[in-house]
Amino acid sequence: MRRFLPILATAIALAFSGTAAQAQTVNFGFGDQVIFDPATNAPMRVAPRTDGGPRPGAGVSAIPRETVAFTGRYAPGTIVINTQERRLYLVQAGGTAIRYGVGVGRPGFSWGGNQTITRKAEWPDWRPPAQMLRRRPDLPRFMAGGPDNPLGARALYLGSSLYRIHGSNEPHTIGTAVSSGCFRLTNDDVTDLYTRVRVGTRVVVLR
């Protein structure tokens, strides 16, 4: 019996440490949690979300969101998109702006001008326009909103145009020219922007 006592003690210790280990989590800012191996205390996997939120890593971008100095003739609250810089600025009072990394239209699909946000949507559905379907007949005609939807977590619709400022589950495309004219941010960044602007916000696109 004595020779089994050390084994029993180890098992009990592991059980208690496992309970403590499983109680530990790491939050990535999106509600995702790491599950820890109770024996080694090493991370095993990320627990899947059940609330329709962004998938792990969907909000991670190599271009950090930050407040920067900003001068110009634009009123606070204006969105200014510089397609050459591949940055979006939300103008603030006091000569500053919140700067976001943004993906822009690929060659042949870039554009410039003034628009207004006419609609806001959370986890929007996607219906590819006819022009896109002619280029890509393999695309679905409709995709319900959710983590796999190309429009991501939020969408800001620009006037009566086909273009939007929207989220993306492909953070590696932020700062590149790959879209069909829309402006994409990470889901984390577009959610932040969404909370700061309203319908009627002026959007200036600089080429």
mmCIF file of C-alpha atoms in Angstrom:
data_model
loop_
_atom_site.group_PDB
_atom_site.id
_atom_site.type_symbol
_atom_site.label_atom_id
_atom_site.label_comp_id
_atom_site.label_asym_id
_atom_site.label_seq_id
_atom_site.Cartn_x
_atom_site.Cartn_y
_atom_site.Cartn_z
ATOM 1 C CA MET A 1 0.000 0.000 0.000
ATOM 2 C CA ARG A 2 2.836 2.349 0.865
ATOM 3 C CA ARG A 3 4.271 2.155 -2.614
ATOM 4 C CA PHE A 4 0.958 3.370 -4.029
ATOM 5 C CA LEU A 5 0.743 6.408 -1.750
ATOM 6 C CA PRO A 6 3.178 8.569 -3.810
ATOM 7 C CA ILE A 7 1.254 7.697 -6.971
ATOM 8 C CA LEU A 8 -2.063 8.563 -5.294
ATOM 9 C CA ALA A 9 -0.665 11.842 -3.971
ATOM 10 C CA THR A 10 0.599 12.766 -7.435
ATOM 11 C CA ALA A 11 -2.785 11.980 -8.965
ATOM 12 C CA ILE A 12 -4.567 14.152 -6.401
ATOM 13 C CA ALA A 13 -2.105 16.995 -6.969
ATOM 14 C CA LEU A 14 -2.618 16.786 -10.708
ATOM 15 C CA ALA A 15 -6.371 16.817 -10.257
ATOM 16 C CA PHE A 16 -6.229 19.985 -8.191
ATOM 17 C CA SER A 17 -3.675 21.632 -10.466
ATOM 18 C CA GLY A 18 -5.823 20.650 -13.441
ATOM 19 C CA THR A 19 -8.815 22.399 -11.937
ATOM 20 C CA ALA A 20 -6.731 25.503 -11.345
ATOM 21 C CA ALA A 21 -5.176 25.297 -14.779
ATOM 22 C CA GLN A 22 -8.512 24.969 -16.517
ATOM 23 C CA ALA A 23 -9.703 28.043 -14.663
ATOM 24 C CA GLN A 24 -6.893 30.058 -16.227
ATOM 25 C CA THR A 25 -7.672 31.776 -19.498
ATOM 26 C CA VAL A 26 -6.049 34.204 -21.855
ATOM 27 C CA ASN A 27 -8.288 36.761 -23.503
ATOM 28 C CA PHE A 28 -7.334 37.996 -26.955
ATOM 29 C CA GLY A 29 -9.731 40.926 -26.834
ATOM 30 C CA PHE A 30 -12.505 39.125 -28.720
ATOM 31 C CA GLY A 31 -13.810 36.796 -25.995
ATOM 32 C CA ASP A 32 -11.683 33.836 -27.141
ATOM 33 C CA GLN A 33 -10.114 31.735 -24.407
ATOM 34 C CA VAL A 34 -7.187 29.365 -24.355
ATOM 35 C CA ILE A 35 -7.827 25.951 -22.800
ATOM 36 C CA PHE A 36 -4.856 24.686 -20.752
ATOM 37 C CA ASP A 37 -3.649 21.100 -20.458
ATOM 38 C CA PRO A 38 -4.292 20.217 -16.784
ATOM 39 C CA ALA A 39 -1.179 18.030 -16.591
ATOM 40 C CA THR A 40 1.366 20.392 -18.138
ATOM 41 C CA ASN A 41 -0.375 23.773 -17.786
ATOM 42 C CA ALA A 42 0.487 24.365 -21.446
ATOM 43 C CA PRO A 43 -2.079 25.889 -23.819
ATOM 44 C CA MET A 44 -3.827 23.247 -25.933
ATOM 45 C CA ARG A 45 -6.339 25.060 -28.128
ATOM 46 C CA VAL A 46 -8.599 28.059 -28.366
ATOM 47 C CA ALA A 47 -12.166 27.545 -27.244
ATOM 48 C CA PRO A 48 -14.546 28.286 -30.142
ATOM 49 C CA ARG A 49 -16.870 31.243 -29.773
ATOM 50 C CA THR A 50 -20.579 30.587 -29.604
ATOM 51 C CA ASP A 51 -21.795 34.171 -29.880
ATOM 52 C CA GLY A 52 -21.043 34.786 -33.548
ATOM 53 C CA GLY A 53 -18.057 36.989 -32.707
ATOM 54 C CA PRO A 54 -14.806 37.217 -34.658
ATOM 55 C CA ARG A 55 -12.738 34.076 -34.924
ATOM 56 C CA PRO A 56 -9.354 33.911 -33.133
ATOM 57 C CA GLY A 57 -6.854 36.195 -34.812
ATOM 58 C CA ALA A 58 -9.485 37.881 -36.990
ATOM 59 C CA GLY A 59 -8.808 41.243 -35.370
ATOM 60 C CA VAL A 60 -5.020 41.047 -35.378
ATOM 61 C CA SER A 61 -3.333 43.416 -37.816
ATOM 62 C CA ALA A 62 0.264 44.368 -38.430
ATOM 63 C CA ILE A 63 -0.938 47.985 -38.640
ATOM 64 C CA PRO A 64 -1.881 49.210 -35.159
ATOM 65 C CA ARG A 65 -4.781 51.585 -34.590
ATOM 66 C CA GLU A 66 -3.451 54.795 -33.083
ATOM 67 C CA THR A 67 -4.148 58.472 -32.521
ATOM 68 C CA VAL A 68 -1.930 60.714 -34.638
ATOM 69 C CA ALA A 69 -1.479 64.392 -35.422
ATOM 70 C CA PHE A 70 -3.714 65.445 -38.299
ATOM 71 C CA THR A 71 -4.056 68.767 -40.079
ATOM 72 C CA GLY A 72 -6.478 69.690 -42.807
ATOM 73 C CA ARG A 73 -9.751 71.351 -43.625
ATOM 74 C CA TYR A 74 -11.914 68.451 -42.485
ATOM 75 C CA ALA A 75 -14.359 68.846 -39.609
ATOM 76 C CA PRO A 76 -14.119 66.520 -36.606
ATOM 77 C CA GLY A 77 -16.079 63.345 -37.264
ATOM 78 C CA THR A 78 -15.114 63.187 -40.945
ATOM 79 C CA ILE A 79 -13.651 59.948 -42.305
ATOM 80 C CA VAL A 80 -10.728 60.516 -44.663
ATOM 81 C CA ILE A 81 -9.384 57.523 -46.606
ATOM 82 C CA ASN A 82 -5.982 57.948 -48.240
ATOM 83 C CA THR A 83 -5.762 55.139 -50.777
ATOM 84 C CA GLN A 84 -2.070 55.811 -51.491
ATOM 85 C CA GLU A 85 -1.175 55.479 -47.820
ATOM 86 C CA ARG A 86 -3.757 52.713 -47.337
ATOM 87 C CA ARG A 87 -4.893 54.369 -44.158
ATOM 88 C CA LEU A 88 -8.266 55.564 -42.882
ATOM 89 C CA TYR A 89 -8.435 58.617 -40.610
ATOM 90 C CA LEU A 90 -11.304 59.509 -38.332
ATOM 91 C CA VAL A 91 -10.764 63.217 -37.711
ATOM 92 C CA GLN A 92 -10.879 64.337 -34.063
ATOM 93 C CA ALA A 93 -10.967 67.746 -32.451
ATOM 94 C CA GLY A 94 -7.681 69.399 -31.531
ATOM 95 C CA GLY A 95 -5.662 68.507 -34.625
ATOM 96 C CA THR A 96 -5.652 64.733 -34.210
ATOM 97 C CA ALA A 97 -7.202 61.711 -35.887
ATOM 98 C CA ILE A 98 -7.589 58.024 -35.164
ATOM 99 C CA ARG A 99 -5.656 56.173 -37.866
ATOM 100 C CA TYR A 100 -6.573 52.682 -39.032
ATOM 101 C CA GLY A 101 -4.899 50.371 -41.501
ATOM 102 C CA VAL A 102 -7.175 49.662 -44.435
ATOM 103 C CA GLY A 103 -7.260 47.472 -47.526
ATOM 104 C CA VAL A 104 -8.189 49.331 -50.720
ATOM 105 C CA GLY A 105 -9.251 48.635 -54.303
ATOM 106 C CA ARG A 106 -6.819 46.769 -56.487
ATOM 107 C CA PRO A 107 -5.565 48.350 -59.755
ATOM 108 C CA GLY A 108 -8.525 49.238 -61.915
ATOM 109 C CA PHE A 109 -10.904 49.350 -58.947
ATOM 110 C CA SER A 110 -9.619 52.319 -56.951
ATOM 111 C CA TRP A 111 -11.693 55.482 -56.830
ATOM 112 C CA GLY A 112 -11.927 58.845 -55.119
ATOM 113 C CA GLY A 113 -14.540 61.391 -54.141
ATOM 114 C CA ASN A 114 -17.037 62.290 -51.434
ATOM 115 C CA GLN A 115 -19.670 60.020 -49.978
ATOM 116 C CA THR A 116 -21.894 59.811 -46.921
ATOM 117 C CA ILE A 117 -22.588 56.877 -44.650
ATOM 118 C CA THR A 118 -26.196 56.016 -45.431
ATOM 119 C CA ARG A 119 -26.506 52.771 -43.487
ATOM 120 C CA LYS A 120 -24.780 50.815 -40.714
ATOM 121 C CA ALA A 121 -25.077 47.064 -40.214
ATOM 122 C CA GLU A 122 -23.789 44.529 -37.701
ATOM 123 C CA TRP A 123 -22.758 41.148 -39.147
ATOM 124 C CA PRO A 124 -24.266 42.106 -42.516
ATOM 125 C CA ASP A 125 -25.501 39.654 -45.131
ATOM 126 C CA TRP A 126 -23.630 39.670 -48.422
ATOM 127 C CA ARG A 127 -25.166 39.737 -51.892
ATOM 128 C CA PRO A 128 -22.429 40.077 -54.525
ATOM 129 C CA PRO A 129 -23.414 42.762 -57.056
ATOM 130 C CA ALA A 130 -24.105 41.785 -60.668
ATOM 131 C CA GLN A 131 -20.783 43.243 -61.832
ATOM 132 C CA MET A 132 -18.887 41.001 -59.437
ATOM 133 C CA LEU A 133 -20.923 37.939 -60.383
ATOM 134 C CA ARG A 134 -20.067 38.500 -64.039
ATOM 135 C CA ARG A 135 -16.398 38.397 -63.104
ATOM 136 C CA ARG A 136 -16.833 35.595 -60.590
ATOM 137 C CA PRO A 137 -19.835 33.415 -61.507
ATOM 138 C CA ASP A 138 -18.656 30.876 -58.920
ATOM 139 C CA LEU A 139 -19.589 33.192 -56.037
ATOM 140 C CA PRO A 140 -22.713 32.508 -53.982
ATOM 141 C CA ARG A 141 -25.708 34.727 -54.704
ATOM 142 C CA PHE A 142 -26.278 35.214 -50.989
ATOM 143 C CA MET A 143 -24.317 34.645 -47.784
ATOM 144 C CA ALA A 144 -25.803 35.210 -44.355
ATOM 145 C CA GLY A 145 -23.896 37.413 -41.947
ATOM 146 C CA GLY A 146 -21.409 35.743 -39.624
ATOM 147 C CA PRO A 147 -17.717 35.118 -38.963
ATOM 148 C CA ASP A 148 -17.167 33.583 -42.430
ATOM 149 C CA ASN A 149 -18.917 36.373 -44.318
ATOM 150 C CA PRO A 150 -16.556 38.528 -46.470
ATOM 151 C CA LEU A 151 -18.102 41.706 -45.046
ATOM 152 C CA GLY A 152 -16.956 40.775 -41.555
ATOM 153 C CA ALA A 153 -18.330 42.086 -38.290
ATOM 154 C CA ARG A 154 -19.616 45.505 -39.393
ATOM 155 C CA ALA A 155 -20.369 47.425 -42.576
ATOM 156 C CA LEU A 156 -20.758 51.126 -43.277
ATOM 157 C CA TYR A 157 -22.555 51.695 -46.587
ATOM 158 C CA LEU A 158 -21.373 54.606 -48.732
ATOM 159 C CA GLY A 159 -24.170 56.592 -50.360
ATOM 160 C CA SER A 160 -26.052 54.731 -53.081
ATOM 161 C CA SER A 161 -22.828 53.208 -54.379
ATOM 162 C CA LEU A 162 -21.845 49.550 -54.273
ATOM 163 C CA TYR A 163 -18.981 50.377 -51.920
ATOM 164 C CA ARG A 164 -18.664 49.884 -48.172
ATOM 165 C CA ILE A 165 -16.228 50.227 -45.335
ATOM 166 C CA HIS A 166 -16.384 46.779 -43.800
ATOM 167 C CA GLY A 167 -14.616 44.173 -41.718
ATOM 168 C CA SER A 168 -12.490 41.284 -42.854
ATOM 169 C CA ASN A 169 -11.392 37.892 -41.572
ATOM 170 C CA GLU A 170 -8.177 38.206 -43.576
ATOM 171 C CA PRO A 171 -5.974 40.543 -41.518
ATOM 172 C CA HIS A 172 -3.012 39.894 -43.823
ATOM 173 C CA THR A 173 -4.800 41.891 -46.551
ATOM 174 C CA ILE A 174 -4.944 45.082 -44.488
ATOM 175 C CA GLY A 175 -2.590 47.637 -46.002
ATOM 176 C CA THR A 176 -2.812 46.041 -49.469
ATOM 177 C CA ALA A 177 -4.777 46.751 -52.658
ATOM 178 C CA VAL A 178 -6.923 43.668 -53.192
ATOM 179 C CA SER A 179 -10.607 44.622 -53.073
ATOM 180 C CA SER A 180 -13.139 45.471 -55.768
ATOM 181 C CA GLY A 181 -13.388 49.038 -54.484
ATOM 182 C CA CYS A 182 -14.546 48.546 -50.909
ATOM 183 C CA PHE A 183 -12.398 49.463 -47.924
ATOM 184 C CA ARG A 184 -11.666 46.675 -45.478
ATOM 185 C CA LEU A 185 -10.472 46.836 -41.886
ATOM 186 C CA THR A 186 -9.912 44.092 -39.370
ATOM 187 C CA ASN A 187 -13.057 43.098 -37.498
ATOM 188 C CA ASP A 188 -11.629 44.678 -34.364
ATOM 189 C CA ASP A 189 -10.922 47.994 -36.077
ATOM 190 C CA VAL A 190 -14.203 48.201 -38.001
ATOM 191 C CA THR A 191 -16.113 47.494 -34.799
ATOM 192 C CA ASP A 192 -14.256 50.344 -33.101
ATOM 193 C CA LEU A 193 -14.950 52.693 -36.025
ATOM 194 C CA TYR A 194 -18.597 51.619 -36.138
ATOM 195 C CA THR A 195 -19.141 52.792 -32.564
ATOM 196 C CA ARG A 196 -17.632 56.207 -33.275
ATOM 197 C CA VAL A 197 -19.562 57.263 -36.390
ATOM 198 C CA ARG A 198 -23.202 57.683 -37.304
ATOM 199 C CA VAL A 199 -25.383 57.638 -40.399
ATOM 200 C CA GLY A 200 -24.744 60.932 -42.196
ATOM 201 C CA THR A 201 -20.997 60.943 -41.555
ATOM 202 C CA ARG A 202 -19.009 62.464 -44.410
ATOM 203 C CA VAL A 203 -16.454 60.178 -46.074
ATOM 204 C CA VAL A 204 -13.673 61.629 -48.243
ATOM 205 C CA VAL A 205 -11.701 59.212 -50.420
ATOM 206 C CA LEU A 206 -8.337 60.539 -51.646
ATOM 207 C CA ARG A 207 -6.558 58.803 -54.538
#
